[in-house]
Structure formats: structure tokens, C-alpha cells
Short mmCIF file of C-alpha atoms in Angstrom, two decimals:
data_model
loop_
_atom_site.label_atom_id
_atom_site.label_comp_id
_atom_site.label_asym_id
_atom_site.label_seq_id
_atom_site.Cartn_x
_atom_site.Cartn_y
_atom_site.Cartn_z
CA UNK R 1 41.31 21.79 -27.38
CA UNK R 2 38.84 23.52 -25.37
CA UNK R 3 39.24 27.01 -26.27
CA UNK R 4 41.19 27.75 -22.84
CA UNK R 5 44.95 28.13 -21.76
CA UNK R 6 46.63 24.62 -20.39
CA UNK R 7 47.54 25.25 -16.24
CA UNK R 8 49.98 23.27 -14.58
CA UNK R 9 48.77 19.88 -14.22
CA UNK R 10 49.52 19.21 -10.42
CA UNK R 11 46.79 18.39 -8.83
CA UNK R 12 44.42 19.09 -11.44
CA UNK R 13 43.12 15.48 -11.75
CA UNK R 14 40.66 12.59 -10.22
CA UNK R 15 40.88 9.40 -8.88
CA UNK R 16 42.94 7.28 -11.49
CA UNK R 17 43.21 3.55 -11.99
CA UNK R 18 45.17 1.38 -14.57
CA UNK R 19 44.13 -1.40 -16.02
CA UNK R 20 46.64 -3.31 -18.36
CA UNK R 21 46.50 -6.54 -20.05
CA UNK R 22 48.83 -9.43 -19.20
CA UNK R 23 50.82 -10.71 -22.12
CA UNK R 24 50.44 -7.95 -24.69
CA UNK R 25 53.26 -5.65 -25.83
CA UNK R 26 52.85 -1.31 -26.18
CA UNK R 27 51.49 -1.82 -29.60
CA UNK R 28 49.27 -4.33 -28.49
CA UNK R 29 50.86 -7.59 -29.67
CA UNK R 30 51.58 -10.95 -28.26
CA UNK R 31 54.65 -10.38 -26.00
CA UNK R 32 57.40 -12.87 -25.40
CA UNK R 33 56.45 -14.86 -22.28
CA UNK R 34 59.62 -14.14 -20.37
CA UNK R 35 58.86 -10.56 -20.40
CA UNK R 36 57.94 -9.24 -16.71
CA UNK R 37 56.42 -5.78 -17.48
CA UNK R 38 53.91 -7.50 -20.09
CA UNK R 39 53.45 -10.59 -18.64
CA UNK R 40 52.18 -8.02 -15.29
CA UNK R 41 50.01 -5.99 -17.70
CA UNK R 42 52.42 -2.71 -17.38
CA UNK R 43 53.71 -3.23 -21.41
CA UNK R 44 49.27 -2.76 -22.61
CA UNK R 45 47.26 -1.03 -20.29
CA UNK R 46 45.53 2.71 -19.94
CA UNK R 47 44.90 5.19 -17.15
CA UNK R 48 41.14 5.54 -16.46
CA UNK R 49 40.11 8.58 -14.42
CA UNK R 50 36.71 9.27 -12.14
CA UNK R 51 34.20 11.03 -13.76
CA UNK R 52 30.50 12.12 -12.57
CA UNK R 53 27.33 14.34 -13.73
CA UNK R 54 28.41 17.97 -13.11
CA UNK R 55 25.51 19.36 -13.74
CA UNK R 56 23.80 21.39 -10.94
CA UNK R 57 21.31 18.01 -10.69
CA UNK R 58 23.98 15.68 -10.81
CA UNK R 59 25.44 14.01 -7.31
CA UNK R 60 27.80 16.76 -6.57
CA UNK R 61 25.34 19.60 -7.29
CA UNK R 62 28.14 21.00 -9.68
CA UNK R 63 30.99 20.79 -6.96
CA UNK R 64 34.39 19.33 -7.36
CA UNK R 65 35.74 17.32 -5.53
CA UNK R 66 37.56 19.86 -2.65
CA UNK R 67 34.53 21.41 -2.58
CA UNK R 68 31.88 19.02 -2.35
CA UNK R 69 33.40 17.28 0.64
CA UNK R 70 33.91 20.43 3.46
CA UNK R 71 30.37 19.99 3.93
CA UNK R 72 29.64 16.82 3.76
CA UNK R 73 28.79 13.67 6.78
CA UNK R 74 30.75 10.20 6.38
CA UNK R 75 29.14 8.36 3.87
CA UNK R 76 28.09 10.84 1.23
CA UNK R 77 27.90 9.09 -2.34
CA UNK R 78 28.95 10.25 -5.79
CA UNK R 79 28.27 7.68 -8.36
CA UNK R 80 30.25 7.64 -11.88
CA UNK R 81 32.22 5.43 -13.80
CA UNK R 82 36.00 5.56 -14.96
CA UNK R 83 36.86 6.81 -18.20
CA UNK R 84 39.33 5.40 -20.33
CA UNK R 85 42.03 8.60 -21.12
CA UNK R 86 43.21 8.72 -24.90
CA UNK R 87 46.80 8.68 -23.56
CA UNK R 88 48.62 5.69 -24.16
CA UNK R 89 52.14 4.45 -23.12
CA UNK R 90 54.02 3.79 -25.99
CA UNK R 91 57.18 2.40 -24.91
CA UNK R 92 59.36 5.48 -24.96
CA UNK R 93 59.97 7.26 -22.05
CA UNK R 94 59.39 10.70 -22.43
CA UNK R 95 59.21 14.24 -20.84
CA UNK R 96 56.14 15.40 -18.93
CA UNK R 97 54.73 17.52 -22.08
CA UNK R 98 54.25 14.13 -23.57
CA UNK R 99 52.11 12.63 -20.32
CA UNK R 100 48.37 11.94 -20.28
CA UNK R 101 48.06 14.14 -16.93
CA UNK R 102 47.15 17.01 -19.17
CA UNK R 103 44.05 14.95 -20.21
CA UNK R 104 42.07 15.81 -17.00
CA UNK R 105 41.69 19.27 -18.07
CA UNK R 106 39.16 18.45 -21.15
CA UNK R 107 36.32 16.77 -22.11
CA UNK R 108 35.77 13.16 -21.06
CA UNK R 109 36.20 11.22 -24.01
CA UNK R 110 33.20 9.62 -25.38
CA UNK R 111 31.09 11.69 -23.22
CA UNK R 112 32.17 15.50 -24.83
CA UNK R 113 29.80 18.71 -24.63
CA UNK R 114 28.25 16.74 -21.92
CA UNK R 115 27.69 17.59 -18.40
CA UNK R 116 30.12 14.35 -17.63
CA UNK R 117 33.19 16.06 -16.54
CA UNK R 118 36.46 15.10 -14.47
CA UNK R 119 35.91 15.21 -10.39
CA UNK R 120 39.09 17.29 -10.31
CA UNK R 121 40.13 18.38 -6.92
CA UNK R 122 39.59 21.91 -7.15
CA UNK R 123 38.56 22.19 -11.57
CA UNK R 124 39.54 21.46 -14.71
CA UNK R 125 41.49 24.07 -15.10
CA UNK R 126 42.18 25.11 -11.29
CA UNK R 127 44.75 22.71 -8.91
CA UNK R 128 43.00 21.65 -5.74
CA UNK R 129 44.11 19.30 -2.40
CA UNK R 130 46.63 16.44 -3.05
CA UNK R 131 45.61 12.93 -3.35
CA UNK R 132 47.48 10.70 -2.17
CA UNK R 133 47.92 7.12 0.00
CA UNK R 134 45.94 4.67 -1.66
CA UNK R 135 44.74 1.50 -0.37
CA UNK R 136 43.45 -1.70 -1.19
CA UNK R 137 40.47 -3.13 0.39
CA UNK R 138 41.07 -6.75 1.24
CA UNK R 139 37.57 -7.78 2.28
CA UNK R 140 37.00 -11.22 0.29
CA UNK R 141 34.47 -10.17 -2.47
CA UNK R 142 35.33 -6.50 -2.35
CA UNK R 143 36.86 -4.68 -5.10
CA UNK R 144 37.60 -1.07 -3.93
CA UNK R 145 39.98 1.36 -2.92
CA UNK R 146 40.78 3.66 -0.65
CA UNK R 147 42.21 7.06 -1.63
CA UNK R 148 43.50 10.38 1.19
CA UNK R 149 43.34 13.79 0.42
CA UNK R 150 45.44 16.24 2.09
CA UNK R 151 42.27 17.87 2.85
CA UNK R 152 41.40 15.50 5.59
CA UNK R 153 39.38 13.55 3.74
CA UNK R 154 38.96 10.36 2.28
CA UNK R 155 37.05 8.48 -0.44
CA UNK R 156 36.08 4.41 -1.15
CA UNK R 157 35.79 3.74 -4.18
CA UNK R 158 33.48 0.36 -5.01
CA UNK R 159 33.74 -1.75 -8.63
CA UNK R 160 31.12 -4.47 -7.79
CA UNK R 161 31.17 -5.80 -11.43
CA UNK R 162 34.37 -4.78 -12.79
CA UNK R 163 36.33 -8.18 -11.74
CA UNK R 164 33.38 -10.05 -13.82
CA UNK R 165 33.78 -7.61 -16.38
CA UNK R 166 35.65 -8.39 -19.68
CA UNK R 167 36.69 -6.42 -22.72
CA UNK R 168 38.89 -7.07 -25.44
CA UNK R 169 40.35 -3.55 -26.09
CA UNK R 170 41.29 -0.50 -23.46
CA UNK R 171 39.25 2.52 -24.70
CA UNK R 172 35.61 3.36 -23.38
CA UNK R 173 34.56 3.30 -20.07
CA UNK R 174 34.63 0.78 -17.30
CA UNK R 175 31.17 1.22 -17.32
CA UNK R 176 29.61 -0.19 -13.93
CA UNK R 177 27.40 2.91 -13.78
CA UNK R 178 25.49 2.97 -10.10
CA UNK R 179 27.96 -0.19 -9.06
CA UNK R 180 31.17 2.39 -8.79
CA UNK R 181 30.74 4.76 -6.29
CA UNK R 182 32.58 7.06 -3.88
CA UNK R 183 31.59 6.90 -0.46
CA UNK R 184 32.90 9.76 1.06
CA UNK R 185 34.49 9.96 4.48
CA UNK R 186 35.40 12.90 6.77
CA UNK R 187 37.53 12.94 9.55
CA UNK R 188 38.03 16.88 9.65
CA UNK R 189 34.83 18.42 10.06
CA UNK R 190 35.18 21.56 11.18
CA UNK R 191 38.42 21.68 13.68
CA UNK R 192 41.17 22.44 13.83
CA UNK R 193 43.14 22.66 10.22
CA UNK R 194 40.10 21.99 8.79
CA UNK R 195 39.68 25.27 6.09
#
């Protein structure tokens, strides 16, 4: 849709969360109440990735994610919001041509031509470090996560309003603007294994 060859979509994506609606079936009807995956919000739900000004003003100064962090001190912060994907289980298991992981390599939806892009690990169109091990943070009144990179680093990610946050359908933004950030941590700066 871009104008530009698909790559191999391994690695080539941002932080993701999923947020699914209890009680609702694929097509987003009333499920029957004896039905685990929809009475867990896995039957209704989409995958929002982490998206942030690109521009050469923005947060990042233009860098993704790989390399915006080899320079950086603990607590660096990249503000953004999740964006709703237009991917959308439908029920069927299919292959991986069918998957929304190929959505990280064009526009944001809702935000296209824009200088709101992906924070990809390496590009859009370019597979960077791993992600990988995420964690919960189970401080009362936190909402956050924790997410690795096998570049020896690792970002928090805050929602202070999302919890108080309701919406009716899935598509848009979780938009909590300055409240969702990524507070970057570094425990490889500079030694060894750190290239």
C-alpha cells in the first residue's frame, strides 16, 4: 500500500498490546455465557501497536527504536499512544499471510501521511533486535509494562488513564497522549556485547 516491497515481518514491529472485550463473539455479538475465550475478551478484541512523532523534532529525533536507545541514560522518555491495527481476528485460524504483523510496515491508521509512524525496532521496512519477556507491573495504581530487547535494553511502558478509560468499539487509538510513555532503561551501555 505504500508504494514499497513487503520484507519479512520478524521483528519489524513495536510494542503491542491487546485489548478485547469480555462477552462479545468475533463478529462482535453477544456470546453465550459459558464460552471461556469470550467471556476472557480473546473471541472481540484488537492488537494495538506503539506509535510516536518521527519527525526529526519528535521524541526520538527520527530514530527507531534500536537506534534511539545505544545512546541513551536510564530513564529517557518517548511519549505516544497505541494505535488500534485494522487487523481483526475473525475466528478462522489462518496462515501467516493472513496475520496483522504485516500492518507495522505502513501507515498508522488514522494518523496516514503523517509524521506518526510505528517505533519499529530497526524500520518499517528493516527487522531490528527482538522483543521479548514482558512483564506486568504490580504496583497498586500502576498500569504498565515491562518489555526486553535482545539488545540489552528495556522499556516501561505507563497507561495512567487507560483503566478509567472506556469505549464502546476497538478501532482508534487508546489515546492517553503524554500519560503513555516509554521510559527507557539501559543496562548495556557500552561493554561488553553491547554493539
Amino acid at each position: 500500500p505504500d508504494g514499497t516491497d513487503y520484507v519479512n515481518a520478524k521483528n519489524v514491529c513495536p510494542a503491542r498490546i491487546y485489548i478485547g472485550m469480555k462477552g462479545k463473539m468475533e463478529d462482535g455479538s453477544d456470546a453465550p455465557a459459558d464460552d471461556f475465550l469470550a467471556r476472557n475478551g480473546l473471541r472481540y478484541g484488537k492488537v494495538y501497536g506503539f506509535a510516536t512523532d518521527m519527525s526529526s523534532s519528535g521524541p526520538t529525533g527520527g530514530l527507531f527504536r534500536d537506534s534511539f536507545h545505544k545512546p541513551r541514560e536510564n530513564g529517557a522518555q518517548v511519549d505516544g499512544k497505541f494505535v488500534a491495527i485494522n487487523w481483526m481476528w475473525d475466528g478462522v485460524a489462518k496462515n501467516f499471510r493472513h496475520d496483522g504483523a504485516w500492518d507495522f510496515q505502513i501507515d498508522v491508521p488514522g494518523y496516514e501521511s503523517t509524521d506518526m509512524k510505528w517505533w519499529n525496532s530497526g524500520s518499517l521496512d528493516l527487522s531490528g533486535s527482538k522483543t521479548e519477556h514482558l512483564s506486568p507491573d504490580t504496583r497498586p495504581g500502576m498500569t504498565a509494562f515491562i518489555q526486553g530487547s535482545t539488545a540489552g535494553y528495556f522499556g516501561m511502558f505507563l497507561f495512567d488513564i487507560i483503566c478509567n478509560s472506556s469505549f464502546s468499539n476497538l478501532t482508534g487509538s487508546v489515546d492517553v497522549g503524554k500519560c503513555c510513555r516509554s521510559l527507557l532503561h539501559s543496562w548495556c551501555q557500552g561493554g561488553p556485547g553491547c554493539n
